[in-house]
Short mmCIF file of C-alpha atoms in Angstrom, two decimals:
data_model
loop_
_atom_site.label_atom_id
_atom_site.label_comp_id
_atom_site.label_asym_id
_atom_site.label_seq_id
_atom_site.Cartn_x
_atom_site.Cartn_y
_atom_site.Cartn_z
CA MET F 1 10.07 -10.44 18.17
CA ARG F 2 6.32 -10.21 18.46
CA TYR F 3 5.59 -7.40 16.02
CA LEU F 4 6.37 -6.44 12.45
CA LYS F 5 5.93 -2.66 12.26
CA ILE F 6 5.22 -1.36 8.76
CA LEU F 7 5.31 2.36 8.00
CA ALA F 8 3.92 3.48 4.62
CA ASP F 9 3.41 6.93 3.11
CA ASP F 10 -0.26 6.36 2.26
CA LEU F 11 -3.12 4.15 3.40
CA THR F 12 -3.25 1.78 0.43
CA GLY F 13 0.51 1.30 0.81
CA ALA F 14 -0.01 0.20 4.39
CA ALA F 15 -2.88 -2.00 3.22
CA ASP F 16 -1.07 -3.80 0.40
CA SER F 17 1.78 -4.68 2.77
CA ALA F 18 -0.61 -5.90 5.44
CA ALA F 19 -2.40 -7.98 2.79
CA ARG F 20 0.83 -9.76 1.84
CA CYS F 21 1.57 -10.48 5.50
CA ARG F 22 -1.92 -11.90 5.96
CA ARG F 23 -1.44 -14.11 2.91
CA PHE F 24 1.60 -15.68 4.52
CA GLY F 25 -0.09 -16.45 7.81
CA LEU F 26 0.48 -13.40 10.00
CA PRO F 27 -2.36 -11.61 11.73
CA ALA F 28 -2.43 -8.12 10.23
CA THR F 29 -4.01 -4.84 11.33
CA ILE F 30 -4.04 -1.48 9.55
CA PHE F 31 -4.15 1.69 11.67
CA LEU F 32 -5.37 5.09 10.54
CA ASP F 33 -4.27 6.84 13.75
CA ILE F 34 -1.75 6.33 16.51
CA PRO F 35 -3.13 3.37 18.51
CA GLU F 36 -3.24 2.71 22.21
CA LEU F 37 -1.99 -0.43 23.92
CA PRO F 38 -2.61 -3.33 23.95
CA LEU F 39 -2.16 -4.18 20.30
CA PRO F 40 -2.70 -7.47 18.49
CA PRO F 41 0.44 -9.42 17.58
CA GLY F 42 1.71 -9.85 14.05
CA ALA F 43 1.92 -7.22 11.31
CA LEU F 44 0.93 -3.69 12.33
CA ALA F 45 0.67 -1.33 9.37
CA PHE F 46 0.70 2.45 9.84
CA THR F 47 0.73 5.43 7.49
CA SER F 48 2.44 8.78 7.80
CA ASP F 49 -0.04 9.99 5.11
CA SER F 50 2.84 11.94 3.60
CA ARG F 51 2.83 10.98 -0.10
CA HIS F 52 1.43 14.38 -1.08
CA LEU F 53 3.92 16.44 0.94
CA ALA F 54 7.19 18.08 -0.10
CA ALA F 55 10.35 16.14 0.78
CA GLU F 56 11.26 17.93 4.01
CA ALA F 57 7.70 17.88 5.32
CA ALA F 58 7.32 14.21 4.38
CA ALA F 59 10.49 13.32 6.29
CA LYS F 60 9.25 15.21 9.34
CA GLU F 61 5.86 13.48 9.21
CA THR F 62 7.54 10.07 8.82
CA ARG F 63 9.78 10.71 11.81
CA ASN F 64 6.93 12.07 13.96
CA THR F 65 4.59 9.20 13.14
CA ALA F 66 7.20 6.55 13.91
CA ALA F 67 8.27 8.29 17.12
CA SER F 68 4.65 8.57 18.29
CA LEU F 69 3.92 4.85 18.04
CA PRO F 70 3.88 2.75 21.18
CA ASP F 71 7.25 1.31 22.18
CA LEU F 72 6.93 -2.24 20.91
CA ASP F 73 9.54 -4.97 20.63
CA GLY F 74 9.50 -5.61 16.92
CA LEU F 75 11.09 -5.25 13.53
CA TRP F 76 10.64 -2.07 11.48
CA TYR F 77 9.85 -2.13 7.76
CA LYS F 78 9.71 1.01 5.62
CA LYS F 79 7.10 0.57 2.91
CA ILE F 80 7.84 2.44 -0.32
CA ASP F 81 5.84 2.66 -3.52
CA SER F 82 6.55 -0.10 -6.06
CA THR F 83 6.81 2.53 -8.81
CA LEU F 84 8.92 4.81 -6.60
CA ARG F 85 6.42 7.64 -6.26
CA GLY F 86 6.70 9.89 -3.26
CA ASN F 87 9.70 11.05 -1.24
CA ILE F 88 11.55 7.73 -1.09
CA GLY F 89 14.99 8.99 -0.06
CA SER F 90 13.94 11.55 2.54
CA GLU F 91 11.49 9.20 4.23
CA VAL F 92 13.98 6.32 4.31
CA ASP F 93 16.52 8.73 5.83
CA ALA F 94 14.04 9.80 8.49
CA LEU F 95 13.26 6.28 9.67
CA LEU F 96 16.85 5.14 9.28
CA ASP F 97 17.98 7.91 11.58
CA LEU F 98 15.20 7.35 14.09
CA VAL F 99 15.92 3.64 14.55
CA ASP F 100 19.69 4.33 14.41
CA ALA F 101 20.38 1.62 11.83
CA PRO F 102 23.72 1.52 9.98
CA ALA F 103 22.13 0.82 6.61
CA ALA F 104 18.94 0.57 4.62
CA VAL F 105 18.37 -2.27 2.14
CA VAL F 106 15.99 -0.97 -0.54
CA CYS F 107 14.18 -3.21 -3.03
CA PRO F 108 10.83 -2.00 -4.49
CA ALA F 109 10.17 -5.11 -6.64
CA PHE F 110 6.68 -6.62 -6.45
CA PRO F 111 6.68 -9.44 -9.02
CA ALA F 112 3.02 -10.34 -8.42
CA GLN F 113 2.11 -6.89 -9.79
CA GLY F 114 4.70 -6.88 -12.58
CA ARG F 115 7.13 -4.51 -10.85
CA VAL F 116 10.77 -5.68 -11.08
CA LEU F 117 14.25 -4.19 -10.84
CA ARG F 118 17.31 -5.09 -12.93
CA GLY F 119 20.48 -3.04 -13.25
CA GLY F 120 18.82 -0.61 -10.88
CA ILE F 121 16.17 0.14 -13.52
CA LEU F 122 12.54 -0.24 -12.57
CA SER F 123 10.17 -2.00 -14.96
CA ALA F 124 6.44 -1.80 -14.30
CA PRO F 125 3.17 -1.81 -16.23
CA ASN F 126 2.37 1.59 -17.76
CA LEU F 127 5.87 2.87 -16.94
CA GLU F 128 8.02 3.99 -19.86
CA PRO F 129 11.04 1.64 -20.03
CA GLY F 130 14.28 2.92 -18.55
CA THR F 131 12.83 6.05 -16.98
CA VAL F 132 13.51 5.25 -13.32
CA HIS F 133 16.95 4.23 -12.04
CA LEU F 134 16.72 3.49 -8.32
CA PRO F 135 20.36 4.18 -7.30
CA SER F 136 20.27 7.55 -9.09
CA LEU F 137 16.95 8.45 -7.49
CA LEU F 138 18.30 7.57 -4.05
CA ARG F 139 21.43 9.67 -4.63
CA GLU F 140 19.20 12.62 -5.48
CA GLN F 141 16.85 12.19 -2.54
CA SER F 142 18.96 10.74 0.31
CA ARG F 143 21.76 12.48 2.16
CA HIS F 144 23.50 9.13 2.79
CA ALA F 145 25.91 7.24 0.55
CA VAL F 146 24.28 4.85 -1.94
CA ALA F 147 25.49 1.44 -3.14
CA ALA F 148 23.90 -1.09 -5.50
CA LEU F 149 23.72 -4.88 -5.70
CA SER F 150 23.02 -6.42 -9.11
CA LEU F 151 20.77 -9.33 -9.99
CA GLU F 152 23.89 -11.42 -10.61
CA GLN F 153 25.02 -10.74 -7.05
CA VAL F 154 21.55 -11.54 -5.69
CA ARG F 155 21.63 -14.92 -7.43
CA GLY F 156 25.35 -15.63 -7.15
CA GLY F 157 25.47 -17.21 -3.71
CA GLY F 158 27.51 -14.48 -2.05
CA LEU F 159 24.80 -11.90 -1.38
CA ALA F 160 25.12 -12.02 2.40
CA ALA F 161 28.87 -11.44 2.19
CA ASP F 162 28.36 -8.62 -0.33
CA MET F 163 25.87 -6.86 1.96
CA LYS F 164 28.09 -7.28 4.98
CA GLY F 165 31.08 -5.95 3.07
CA ILE F 166 29.23 -2.85 1.88
CA VAL F 167 28.08 -2.02 5.41
CA ALA F 168 31.56 -2.70 6.85
CA ARG F 169 33.19 -0.38 4.29
CA ARG F 170 30.76 2.50 4.73
CA ASP F 171 32.29 5.86 5.56
CA CYS F 172 32.12 5.92 9.33
CA GLY F 173 33.82 9.32 9.28
CA SER F 174 30.77 10.97 7.69
CA ALA F 175 27.99 12.63 9.66
CA GLU F 176 26.19 9.38 10.48
CA GLY F 177 28.24 6.73 8.70
CA ARG F 178 25.10 5.20 7.16
CA ILE F 179 24.57 3.75 3.70
CA VAL F 180 21.56 2.99 1.49
CA ILE F 181 21.80 -0.18 -0.63
CA ALA F 182 19.63 -0.60 -3.75
CA VAL F 183 19.06 -4.25 -4.65
CA ASP F 184 17.79 -5.86 -7.87
CA ALA F 185 15.04 -8.51 -7.93
CA LEU F 186 12.88 -10.08 -10.63
CA THR F 187 11.10 -12.89 -8.78
CA ASP F 188 9.75 -13.81 -5.36
CA SER F 189 12.72 -16.16 -5.01
CA ASP F 190 15.03 -13.17 -5.48
CA LEU F 191 13.16 -11.33 -2.72
CA ASP F 192 13.56 -14.37 -0.45
CA ARG F 193 17.32 -14.24 -1.10
CA VAL F 194 17.45 -10.53 -0.26
CA VAL F 195 15.64 -11.01 3.06
CA ARG F 196 17.69 -14.05 3.99
CA ALA F 197 20.97 -12.25 3.24
CA GLN F 198 19.93 -9.16 5.19
CA GLN F 199 18.79 -11.17 8.21
CA GLU F 200 21.94 -13.30 8.26
CA SER F 201 24.56 -10.64 7.52
CA VAL F 202 23.24 -7.23 8.62
CA PRO F 203 20.14 -7.87 10.77
CA GLU F 204 20.40 -4.36 12.21
CA ALA F 205 19.81 -2.85 8.75
CA LEU F 206 16.42 -1.36 7.89
CA LEU F 207 14.49 -3.21 5.19
CA CYS F 208 12.68 -0.90 2.74
CA GLY F 209 10.51 -2.00 -0.14
CA SER F 210 7.09 -2.64 -1.56
CA ALA F 211 4.55 -5.27 -0.58
CA GLY F 212 6.72 -7.78 -2.44
CA LEU F 213 9.67 -7.58 -0.07
CA VAL F 214 7.52 -7.50 3.05
CA GLY F 215 5.86 -10.70 1.82
CA ALA F 216 9.26 -12.40 1.76
CA LEU F 217 9.96 -11.03 5.23
CA ALA F 218 6.60 -12.29 6.51
CA ARG F 219 7.26 -15.77 5.15
CA ARG F 220 10.57 -15.93 6.96
CA ALA F 221 9.37 -14.28 10.16
CA GLY F 222 6.35 -16.55 10.42
CA VAL F 223 8.60 -19.59 10.50
CA GLU F 224 11.63 -18.34 12.41
CA GLU F 225 10.24 -15.71 14.77
CA GLY F 226 7.25 -17.58 16.11
CA PHE F 227 4.43 -15.41 14.82
CA PRO F 228 1.12 -17.21 15.38
CA SER F 229 -0.01 -18.92 12.20
CA LEU F 230 -3.45 -17.76 11.12
CA PRO F 231 -4.94 -19.38 8.02
CA ALA F 232 -7.00 -17.23 5.70
CA GLU F 233 -10.71 -17.77 6.24
CA ARG F 234 -13.66 -16.30 4.41
CA VAL F 235 -15.36 -13.92 6.81
CA GLY F 236 -18.83 -14.99 5.76
CA PRO F 237 -21.09 -13.92 2.92
CA ALA F 238 -21.71 -10.26 2.40
CA GLY F 239 -24.91 -8.81 1.06
CA ARG F 240 -25.26 -7.25 -2.36
CA SER F 241 -24.92 -3.50 -1.85
CA VAL F 242 -21.57 -1.93 -2.74
CA LEU F 243 -20.17 1.59 -2.68
CA ALA F 244 -17.12 1.80 -4.94
CA VAL F 245 -15.15 5.03 -4.73
CA VAL F 246 -12.35 5.61 -7.25
CA GLY F 247 -10.23 8.67 -6.61
CA SER F 248 -7.22 7.56 -8.61
CA GLY F 249 -6.62 9.32 -11.90
CA SER F 250 -4.45 6.54 -13.34
CA ASP F 251 -5.26 5.03 -16.72
CA VAL F 252 -5.35 1.64 -15.01
CA ALA F 253 -8.14 2.74 -12.66
CA HIS F 254 -10.21 4.25 -15.47
CA ARG F 255 -9.92 1.11 -17.58
CA GLN F 256 -11.13 -0.85 -14.57
CA ILE F 257 -14.11 1.50 -14.17
CA ALA F 258 -15.09 1.02 -17.82
CA PHE F 259 -14.89 -2.76 -17.48
CA LEU F 260 -17.01 -2.73 -14.31
CA ILE F 261 -19.72 -0.61 -15.93
CA GLY F 262 -19.68 -2.75 -19.06
CA SER F 263 -20.00 -5.99 -17.10
CA GLY F 264 -23.09 -4.65 -15.30
CA ARG F 265 -25.02 -4.16 -18.54
CA ASP F 266 -25.41 -7.92 -18.96
CA ASN F 267 -25.41 -8.95 -15.32
CA PRO F 268 -28.00 -7.39 -12.97
CA HIS F 269 -25.96 -8.49 -9.95
CA ARG F 270 -23.29 -6.04 -11.09
CA GLY F 271 -25.60 -3.22 -12.07
CA VAL F 272 -23.90 0.15 -11.59
CA SER F 273 -25.27 3.60 -10.81
CA GLN F 274 -22.49 6.09 -11.51
CA LEU F 275 -21.83 9.61 -10.28
CA ILE F 276 -18.86 11.57 -11.61
CA VAL F 277 -17.72 13.91 -8.84
CA ALA F 278 -16.24 17.14 -10.17
CA PRO F 279 -14.87 19.86 -7.85
CA GLU F 280 -18.20 21.69 -8.03
CA THR F 281 -20.35 18.60 -7.31
CA GLU F 282 -22.44 19.00 -4.16
CA ALA F 283 -23.07 16.19 -1.71
CA THR F 284 -26.77 16.44 -2.54
CA ALA F 285 -25.97 15.05 -6.01
CA THR F 286 -25.89 11.58 -4.43
CA ALA F 287 -29.71 11.69 -4.51
CA ALA F 288 -29.43 10.81 -8.20
CA LEU F 289 -27.88 7.40 -7.44
CA ASP F 290 -30.32 4.59 -8.29
CA PRO F 291 -31.30 2.67 -5.14
CA ASP F 292 -32.22 -0.37 -7.25
CA GLN F 293 -28.67 -0.85 -8.51
CA PRO F 294 -26.44 -2.99 -6.27
CA ILE F 295 -23.28 -0.99 -7.01
CA TRP F 296 -22.99 2.73 -6.48
CA LEU F 297 -19.88 4.09 -8.16
CA LEU F 298 -18.38 7.48 -7.34
CA GLN F 299 -15.38 8.64 -9.33
CA GLN F 300 -13.43 11.70 -10.26
CA PRO F 301 -13.45 12.80 -13.91
CA ARG F 302 -10.75 11.37 -16.14
CA PRO F 303 -7.76 13.76 -15.85
CA GLN F 304 -6.79 15.93 -18.78
CA PRO F 305 -3.53 14.99 -20.55
CA GLY F 306 -0.57 16.25 -18.57
CA ALA F 307 -2.58 16.78 -15.37
CA VAL F 308 -0.67 16.36 -12.10
CA LEU F 309 -2.14 13.32 -10.38
CA GLU F 310 -0.49 13.93 -6.99
CA GLY F 311 0.16 16.88 -4.72
CA SER F 312 -1.96 19.41 -2.85
CA GLU F 313 -4.62 19.92 -5.54
CA ALA F 314 -5.10 16.19 -6.03
CA ARG F 315 -5.39 15.85 -2.27
CA ARG F 316 -8.10 18.52 -2.08
CA ARG F 317 -10.07 16.76 -4.80
CA ALA F 318 -9.75 13.45 -2.98
CA GLU F 319 -11.00 14.97 0.25
CA HIS F 320 -13.98 16.46 -1.62
CA LEU F 321 -14.71 13.03 -3.08
CA GLY F 322 -14.58 11.67 0.47
CA ARG F 323 -17.22 14.13 1.63
CA VAL F 324 -19.53 13.19 -1.24
CA SER F 325 -18.94 9.51 -0.47
CA SER F 326 -19.96 10.03 3.15
CA ALA F 327 -23.20 11.59 1.91
CA ALA F 328 -23.83 8.54 -0.27
CA LEU F 329 -23.31 6.23 2.70
CA ALA F 330 -25.74 8.29 4.74
CA ARG F 331 -28.36 7.65 2.04
CA ARG F 332 -27.71 3.90 1.86
CA PRO F 333 -25.64 1.75 4.22
CA VAL F 334 -23.74 -0.83 2.19
CA ASP F 335 -22.33 -4.29 2.73
CA LEU F 336 -19.05 -3.61 0.97
CA LEU F 337 -17.00 -0.44 0.73
CA LEU F 338 -14.49 -0.64 -2.15
CA LEU F 339 -11.94 2.19 -2.04
CA VAL F 340 -9.43 2.83 -4.81
CA GLY F 341 -6.50 5.13 -4.04
CA GLY F 342 -4.91 6.03 -0.70
CA ASP F 343 -5.94 9.68 -0.81
CA THR F 344 -9.51 8.47 -1.37
CA ALA F 345 -9.59 5.88 1.36
CA MET F 346 -8.19 7.95 4.22
CA PRO F 347 -10.80 10.77 4.41
CA ILE F 348 -13.72 8.39 3.88
CA LEU F 349 -12.70 5.98 6.61
CA LYS F 350 -11.84 8.79 9.02
CA SER F 351 -15.22 10.43 8.42
CA LEU F 352 -16.80 7.12 9.39
CA GLY F 353 -14.82 7.01 12.62
CA VAL F 354 -12.67 4.05 11.58
CA ALA F 355 -9.40 3.91 13.52
CA ARG F 356 -8.26 0.42 12.50
CA LEU F 357 -8.99 -2.29 9.96
CA SER F 358 -8.53 -6.00 10.59
CA VAL F 359 -7.21 -7.78 7.51
CA GLU F 360 -9.29 -10.87 6.83
CA GLU F 361 -7.57 -12.09 3.68
CA GLU F 362 -5.70 -11.01 0.57
CA LEU F 363 -8.18 -11.13 -2.30
CA LEU F 364 -5.62 -10.32 -5.02
CA PRO F 365 -1.91 -9.50 -4.66
CA GLY F 366 -1.68 -6.40 -2.47
CA MET F 367 -5.46 -5.96 -2.16
CA PRO F 368 -6.92 -6.90 1.24
CA LEU F 369 -10.41 -7.65 2.38
CA CYS F 370 -10.76 -5.95 5.76
CA SER F 371 -13.42 -5.62 8.41
CA ALA F 372 -14.30 -2.62 10.53
CA VAL F 373 -17.01 -1.74 13.00
CA ILE F 374 -18.91 1.38 11.95
CA ASP F 375 -21.76 2.68 14.14
CA GLY F 376 -21.96 -0.71 15.81
CA ARG F 377 -22.29 -2.52 12.47
CA ARG F 378 -19.64 -4.68 10.89
CA MET F 379 -18.69 -3.56 7.40
CA LEU F 380 -16.36 -5.15 4.87
CA VAL F 381 -13.79 -2.87 3.24
CA VAL F 382 -11.55 -3.55 0.26
CA LEU F 383 -8.57 -1.26 -0.33
CA LYS F 384 -6.92 -1.13 -3.76
CA PRO F 385 -4.02 1.03 -4.94
CA GLY F 386 -5.13 2.93 -8.02
CA HIS F 387 -2.42 1.58 -10.33
CA PHE F 388 -2.72 -2.10 -9.31
CA GLY F 389 -4.37 -4.81 -11.36
CA GLU F 390 -5.80 -5.56 -14.78
CA GLU F 391 -8.92 -4.10 -16.41
CA GLU F 392 -11.15 -6.77 -14.81
CA THR F 393 -9.78 -6.23 -11.28
CA LEU F 394 -12.72 -4.24 -9.85
CA VAL F 395 -15.17 -6.87 -11.13
CA GLU F 396 -13.07 -9.65 -9.66
CA LEU F 397 -12.85 -7.95 -6.27
CA VAL F 398 -16.62 -7.38 -6.10
CA ASP F 399 -17.37 -10.93 -7.25
CA ARG F 400 -15.03 -12.46 -4.67
CA VAL F 401 -16.80 -10.71 -1.82
CA VAL F 402 -20.47 -10.38 -2.75
CA GLY F 403 -20.70 -12.76 -5.70
CA GLY F 404 -21.33 -12.07 -9.34
CA GLY F 405 -24.62 -13.85 -9.81
#
């Protein structure tokens, strides 16, 4: 096996998985479009860009994207959101059917970001306790039978036998005879156990999870499958100019914005010129950004209580923010492009003609530093999911790349 093929439903999902792979020694590349051969070895992360679609359309886009990729000898991984947003069941079904696997092993835990699963119940920062039960969600969204493996089974020493037994007992008289298995995990060691059991007992099953599970897979694959080891290296100092674009409406992202702005008041190296981009904001408004400030920050307004943060309207707003961001870049080329939110990142990078990003290192769990060539000039790009991190995360990301003075 030369390739680990990761299919996510948005760009930052592809990026956080590629970042984990890079952390554990695999070369990693993120693709915005269907690539042409030859491709670099290691982790290849793709997006169906389907998070905002209805279930049936998302499944179709997942299937079409996967079917359009070059025929590579490698292992598939279905990336799902660590808080179970999106069309988890329908997209897992689509890839499961395409690769003709007998089962899917689903574990969204990402302990490094505080996302864990016990008794099938997801716990995550800013998520009301007990509101998401993975087996129930899968039964609602998937057309296949659903089984569950508890934390006690994960840690009990018989996980491989339990997985094998579930797959062996699946209803082969049904339409496809496939089964979806939800698995608990609280720690990275639990994720290692899940991957080891799947590889030993049902290697033909499709692994599905967040960046946490793919990290465990990358650790194992790097050792056992002969991926070339590639130590993380700093790509060299960047300059000082930054364009930060925050399209996420999450409370986490807005707390991070406030902390970034506050830190710049006492530190000129983090000085921020801010533009709030409403639906009526014209691209010409970027003329108001202060050229003497090292960080230009574009953001959407804080959503009103009860506002829908995903879907077609959110997508339209993100694309508008992308157009304004492109106008800002035309006014001032920057050394670092910091993009928060998958719907934000995709239109901006596509408008710049970026087809792929090379992952240089994982700066923070699930947040990669990437490089791209734009108009013949190398630019550094950081991709961050909107709901990842603590309030100081944006400051920490900027400081790690361009320095904080």
